[in-house]
Tab-separated table of C-alpha atoms in Angstrom:
chain	number	residue	atom	x	y	z
A	1	GLN	CA	109.950	13.305	132.009
A	2	GLU	CA	108.906	14.268	135.520
A	3	GLY	CA	106.560	17.251	135.553
A	4	ASN	CA	105.530	16.809	131.912
A	5	ALA	CA	102.600	14.399	131.864
A	6	THR	CA	102.367	14.164	128.071
A	7	ALA	CA	106.065	13.426	127.678
A	8	GLN	CA	105.910	10.991	130.611
A	9	ALA	CA	103.137	8.991	128.957
A	10	ALA	CA	104.921	9.053	125.589
A	11	ALA	CA	108.238	7.911	127.101
A	12	ALA	CA	106.518	5.048	128.928
A	13	ASP	CA	104.722	4.061	125.724
A	14	ASP	CA	108.011	4.054	123.783
A	15	ALA	CA	109.603	1.832	126.428
A	16	ILE	CA	106.633	-0.544	126.340
A	17	LYS	CA	106.831	-0.805	122.548
A	18	ALA	CA	110.549	-1.593	122.759
A	19	ASP	CA	109.898	-4.785	124.746
A	20	PRO	CA	109.192	-7.754	122.462
A	21	ASN	CA	107.060	-9.443	125.156
A	22	PRO	CA	103.907	-7.419	125.875
A	23	ASN	CA	103.147	-9.642	128.858
A	24	ASP	CA	106.483	-9.103	130.570
A	25	PRO	CA	105.642	-8.447	134.255
A	26	ASN	CA	108.499	-5.941	134.357
A	27	LEU	CA	106.424	-3.695	132.093
A	28	ALA	CA	103.782	-3.187	134.777
A	29	ILE	CA	105.436	-0.069	136.164
A	30	LEU	CA	105.604	1.422	132.670
A	31	TYR	CA	101.863	0.932	132.237
A	32	TYR	CA	101.332	2.641	135.575
A	33	VAL	CA	103.555	5.567	134.564
A	34	LYS	CA	101.713	5.818	131.237
A	35	GLY	CA	98.366	5.848	133.037
A	36	GLN	CA	99.580	8.501	135.465
A	37	GLY	CA	100.621	10.705	132.571
A	38	LEU	CA	97.357	10.223	130.704
A	39	ILE	CA	95.121	10.726	133.745
A	40	MET	CA	96.005	14.408	133.600
A	41	ASN	CA	93.582	14.555	130.647
A	42	ALA	CA	90.712	12.993	132.624
A	43	THR	CA	87.552	14.910	133.341
A	44	VAL	CA	84.755	14.441	135.861
A	45	ASP	CA	81.165	13.831	134.785
A	46	ALA	CA	78.001	15.187	136.399
A	47	LYS	CA	77.853	12.179	138.753
A	48	GLY	CA	81.382	12.786	139.988
A	49	HIS	CA	82.945	9.874	138.106
A	50	TYR	CA	86.274	10.147	136.338
A	51	VAL	CA	86.063	10.110	132.560
A	52	LEU	CA	89.410	8.620	131.657
A	53	PRO	CA	90.997	8.834	128.224
A	54	PRO	CA	90.694	5.372	126.599
A	55	ASP	CA	94.465	4.840	126.564
A	56	CYS	CA	94.607	5.701	130.262
A	57	MET	CA	92.028	3.106	131.196
A	58	ALA	CA	93.762	0.511	129.023
A	59	ALA	CA	97.137	1.271	130.625
A	60	TYR	CA	95.745	0.902	134.125
A	61	LYS	CA	93.967	-2.346	133.241
A	62	LYS	CA	97.177	-3.732	131.760
A	63	TYR	CA	99.058	-2.716	134.916
A	64	LEU	CA	96.577	-4.734	137.006
A	65	GLU	CA	96.829	-7.663	134.604
A	66	LEU	CA	100.624	-7.737	134.941
A	67	ALA	CA	100.824	-6.806	138.634
A	68	PRO	CA	97.508	-7.603	140.342
A	69	LYS	CA	99.171	-7.282	143.744
A	70	GLY	CA	101.710	-4.684	142.713
A	71	GLN	CA	102.743	-1.600	144.632
A	72	PHE	CA	100.131	0.579	142.936
A	73	ALA	CA	97.365	-2.019	142.502
A	74	ALA	CA	95.111	-0.543	145.194
A	75	ASP	CA	95.456	2.973	143.777
A	76	VAL	CA	94.771	1.820	140.234
A	77	THR	CA	91.800	-0.275	141.334
A	78	GLY	CA	90.366	2.743	143.135
A	79	ILE	CA	90.779	4.963	140.086
A	80	LEU	CA	89.107	2.417	137.817
A	81	GLN	CA	86.242	1.959	140.301
A	82	GLN	CA	85.632	5.709	140.294
A	83	ALA	CA	85.719	5.880	136.501
A	84	ALA	CA	82.533	6.367	134.520
A	85	LYS	CA	81.327	3.140	133.010
């Protein structure tokens, strides 16, 4: 689903739902892919903070839960730190 952020997020979500173990560490990359697809719908507030769609923030948080030292952990942490509280 490369190049189609909505389809990318939906495909990742379908794959996540297909796994009977929601805490499977192998799902981390799918949560990252889902977050990357959903971040395309983010906006920026007057203070310059990202306003992430709720599902995007949840996907990124789940990625960090499953892979706190994963390949994309620093990127995801940075995005969440820049997000509006």
